[in-house]
């Protein structure tokens, strides 16, 4: 509940109409009663002659602000939290370790230990039962729960990444309905061979090259229109 109170602040040399809540009104009343209890009794001359100390003001002039800009009504200002004064000097831990644009990328950080997936080792043709090393050719839990359309047809990842000859790649493209001229096939083969450091070509590289060429053709058509 909000009350409009008329307070005569003689010590401030002005009078104000202040909007107060019940909580603020209760605090002012308690402070006034405490001050009244500490006031010396005039019936006792010894206490009356004692010089009174200057009372502590419950309200300061800077605590009273306008309720709205241009409004004659006034109210108490909103108290600031201690954290508001230091918010401008707040720093995150990422800024302390130079995790900003232009810093050294994480790929340049030195690595230690043995990786979980041993992509640095070639997968053996025949694996032993006791060999629990992950060579990166196996699927994860997601592939087991949601197998791809290729896995449902008996075609797995090892079939996509197996090195194949030019004649074998040409037959696969012809069987799946991808028709390319000799020049187009040579261009696709050359681009796919550049994706491997030894020039080996697999079905996955051919798929990626065909997707890139198709995306480039679509971009040219959009630019032309």
mmCIF file of C-alpha atoms in Angstrom, residues 68-200:
data_model
loop_
_atom_site.group_PDB
_atom_site.id
_atom_site.type_symbol
_atom_site.label_atom_id
_atom_site.label_comp_id
_atom_site.label_asym_id
_atom_site.label_seq_id
_atom_site.Cartn_x
_atom_site.Cartn_y
_atom_site.Cartn_z
ATOM 1 C CA UNK A 68 8.409 11.127 -13.006
ATOM 2 C CA UNK A 69 10.222 13.751 -15.095
ATOM 3 C CA UNK A 70 8.198 16.967 -14.930
ATOM 4 C CA UNK A 71 5.911 15.692 -12.154
ATOM 5 C CA UNK A 72 5.553 17.665 -8.892
ATOM 6 C CA UNK A 73 5.258 14.449 -6.884
ATOM 7 C CA UNK A 74 8.400 13.142 -5.262
ATOM 8 C CA UNK A 75 9.411 9.763 -3.945
ATOM 9 C CA UNK A 76 12.421 8.006 -2.500
ATOM 10 C CA UNK A 77 15.133 6.972 -4.926
ATOM 11 C CA UNK A 78 15.766 3.335 -5.758
ATOM 12 C CA UNK A 79 18.619 1.802 -3.831
ATOM 13 C CA UNK A 80 21.524 0.490 -5.883
ATOM 14 C CA UNK A 81 22.978 -2.930 -5.324
ATOM 15 C CA UNK A 82 26.698 -3.171 -4.557
ATOM 16 C CA UNK A 83 27.180 -5.176 -7.748
ATOM 17 C CA UNK A 84 25.916 -2.318 -9.939
ATOM 18 C CA UNK A 85 28.998 -0.234 -9.204
ATOM 19 C CA UNK A 86 31.475 -2.892 -10.347
ATOM 20 C CA UNK A 87 29.584 -4.196 -13.382
ATOM 21 C CA UNK A 88 31.662 -2.039 -15.734
ATOM 22 C CA UNK A 89 34.860 -3.700 -14.521
ATOM 23 C CA UNK A 90 33.555 -7.259 -14.812
ATOM 24 C CA UNK A 91 35.816 -9.681 -16.676
ATOM 25 C CA UNK A 92 35.093 -13.213 -17.817
ATOM 26 C CA UNK A 93 37.500 -16.094 -17.516
ATOM 27 C CA UNK A 94 37.521 -16.531 -21.290
ATOM 28 C CA UNK A 95 38.932 -13.031 -21.727
ATOM 29 C CA UNK A 96 41.673 -13.844 -19.255
ATOM 30 C CA UNK A 97 42.893 -16.760 -21.403
ATOM 31 C CA UNK A 98 42.784 -14.718 -24.644
ATOM 32 C CA UNK A 99 39.720 -16.539 -26.015
ATOM 33 C CA UNK A 100 38.929 -13.662 -28.358
ATOM 34 C CA UNK A 101 38.880 -13.057 -32.091
ATOM 35 C CA UNK A 102 42.366 -13.186 -33.534
ATOM 36 C CA UNK A 103 43.839 -15.296 -30.745
ATOM 37 C CA UNK A 104 45.714 -18.553 -31.241
ATOM 38 C CA UNK A 105 43.216 -21.227 -32.396
ATOM 39 C CA UNK A 106 42.746 -24.382 -30.389
ATOM 40 C CA UNK A 107 44.172 -26.456 -33.251
ATOM 41 C CA UNK A 108 47.590 -24.977 -32.471
ATOM 42 C CA UNK A 109 47.464 -26.116 -28.842
ATOM 43 C CA UNK A 110 49.820 -29.018 -28.068
ATOM 44 C CA UNK A 111 48.012 -32.317 -27.573
ATOM 45 C CA UNK A 112 48.980 -34.982 -25.089
ATOM 46 C CA UNK A 113 47.984 -38.575 -24.496
ATOM 47 C CA UNK A 114 46.461 -41.193 -26.773
ATOM 48 C CA UNK A 115 43.310 -40.258 -28.739
ATOM 49 C CA UNK A 116 40.150 -42.276 -28.269
ATOM 50 C CA UNK A 117 39.813 -42.882 -32.010
ATOM 51 C CA UNK A 118 43.110 -44.085 -33.450
ATOM 52 C CA UNK A 119 42.815 -42.515 -36.869
ATOM 53 C CA UNK A 120 46.612 -42.530 -37.037
ATOM 54 C CA UNK A 121 46.635 -46.335 -37.249
ATOM 55 C CA UNK A 122 45.322 -48.289 -40.236
ATOM 56 C CA UNK A 123 42.452 -50.600 -39.427
ATOM 57 C CA UNK A 124 43.423 -54.276 -39.795
ATOM 58 C CA UNK A 125 41.685 -56.338 -42.431
ATOM 59 C CA UNK A 126 40.894 -59.054 -39.902
ATOM 60 C CA UNK A 127 40.341 -57.856 -36.356
ATOM 61 C CA UNK A 128 40.899 -60.037 -33.358
ATOM 62 C CA UNK A 129 38.236 -60.509 -30.741
ATOM 63 C CA UNK A 130 40.548 -59.057 -28.081
ATOM 64 C CA UNK A 131 41.249 -55.918 -30.160
ATOM 65 C CA UNK A 132 39.158 -53.141 -28.597
ATOM 66 C CA UNK A 133 40.888 -50.283 -30.380
ATOM 67 C CA UNK A 134 38.592 -47.858 -32.177
ATOM 68 C CA UNK A 135 39.988 -47.087 -35.622
ATOM 69 C CA UNK A 136 37.153 -44.740 -36.573
ATOM 70 C CA UNK A 137 35.459 -47.115 -38.994
ATOM 71 C CA UNK A 138 32.693 -48.140 -36.605
ATOM 72 C CA UNK A 139 29.419 -46.367 -36.039
ATOM 73 C CA UNK A 140 28.275 -44.749 -32.821
ATOM 74 C CA UNK A 141 25.130 -45.243 -30.739
ATOM 75 C CA UNK A 142 23.156 -42.860 -32.969
ATOM 76 C CA UNK A 143 23.901 -44.931 -36.063
ATOM 77 C CA UNK A 144 22.678 -48.035 -34.239
ATOM 78 C CA UNK A 145 19.417 -46.428 -33.133
ATOM 79 C CA UNK A 146 18.831 -44.579 -36.416
ATOM 80 C CA UNK A 147 20.517 -46.497 -39.245
ATOM 81 C CA UNK A 148 20.808 -44.754 -42.592
ATOM 82 C CA UNK A 149 19.116 -45.937 -45.760
ATOM 83 C CA UNK A 150 22.497 -47.253 -46.936
ATOM 84 C CA UNK A 151 22.931 -49.370 -43.791
ATOM 85 C CA UNK A 152 19.465 -50.821 -44.283
ATOM 86 C CA UNK A 153 20.565 -51.943 -47.761
ATOM 87 C CA UNK A 154 23.764 -53.518 -46.424
ATOM 88 C CA UNK A 155 26.117 -50.666 -47.420
ATOM 89 C CA UNK A 156 28.213 -49.437 -44.486
ATOM 90 C CA UNK A 157 30.812 -46.728 -43.897
ATOM 91 C CA UNK A 158 33.732 -48.941 -44.808
ATOM 92 C CA UNK A 159 32.213 -49.329 -48.274
ATOM 93 C CA UNK A 160 32.084 -45.549 -48.765
ATOM 94 C CA UNK A 161 35.689 -44.982 -47.675
ATOM 95 C CA UNK A 162 37.222 -47.938 -49.468
ATOM 96 C CA UNK A 163 39.783 -46.987 -52.130
ATOM 97 C CA UNK A 164 38.476 -47.814 -55.588
ATOM 98 C CA UNK A 165 39.770 -47.608 -59.143
ATOM 99 C CA UNK A 166 38.531 -45.256 -61.838
ATOM 100 C CA UNK A 167 36.732 -48.047 -63.663
ATOM 101 C CA UNK A 168 34.957 -49.180 -60.502
ATOM 102 C CA UNK A 169 33.851 -45.636 -59.653
ATOM 103 C CA UNK A 170 32.540 -45.176 -63.191
ATOM 104 C CA UNK A 171 30.493 -48.382 -62.950
ATOM 105 C CA UNK A 172 29.030 -47.368 -59.576
ATOM 106 C CA UNK A 173 27.931 -43.969 -60.916
ATOM 107 C CA UNK A 174 26.416 -45.591 -63.977
ATOM 108 C CA UNK A 175 24.517 -48.163 -61.887
ATOM 109 C CA UNK A 176 22.972 -45.542 -59.575
ATOM 110 C CA UNK A 177 21.825 -43.390 -62.511
ATOM 111 C CA UNK A 178 24.427 -40.599 -62.463
ATOM 112 C CA UNK A 179 25.184 -39.845 -66.105
ATOM 113 C CA UNK A 180 28.418 -37.962 -66.763
ATOM 114 C CA UNK A 181 30.350 -37.384 -69.944
ATOM 115 C CA UNK A 182 33.994 -38.401 -70.177
ATOM 116 C CA UNK A 183 35.197 -34.839 -69.620
ATOM 117 C CA UNK A 184 32.880 -34.343 -66.647
ATOM 118 C CA UNK A 185 33.961 -37.640 -65.113
ATOM 119 C CA UNK A 186 37.635 -36.744 -65.546
ATOM 120 C CA UNK A 187 37.025 -33.405 -63.845
ATOM 121 C CA UNK A 188 35.218 -35.082 -60.942
ATOM 122 C CA UNK A 189 37.960 -37.698 -60.616
ATOM 123 C CA UNK A 190 40.730 -35.087 -60.550
ATOM 124 C CA UNK A 191 38.952 -33.008 -57.910
ATOM 125 C CA UNK A 192 38.307 -36.092 -55.769
ATOM 126 C CA UNK A 193 41.924 -37.260 -56.002
ATOM 127 C CA UNK A 194 43.103 -33.889 -54.643
ATOM 128 C CA UNK A 195 41.199 -34.491 -51.410
ATOM 129 C CA UNK A 196 43.610 -37.273 -50.420
ATOM 130 C CA UNK A 197 47.318 -36.770 -49.837
ATOM 131 C CA UNK A 198 48.129 -39.904 -51.848
ATOM 132 C CA UNK A 199 45.563 -39.282 -54.572
ATOM 133 C CA UNK A 200 43.310 -42.150 -53.546
#
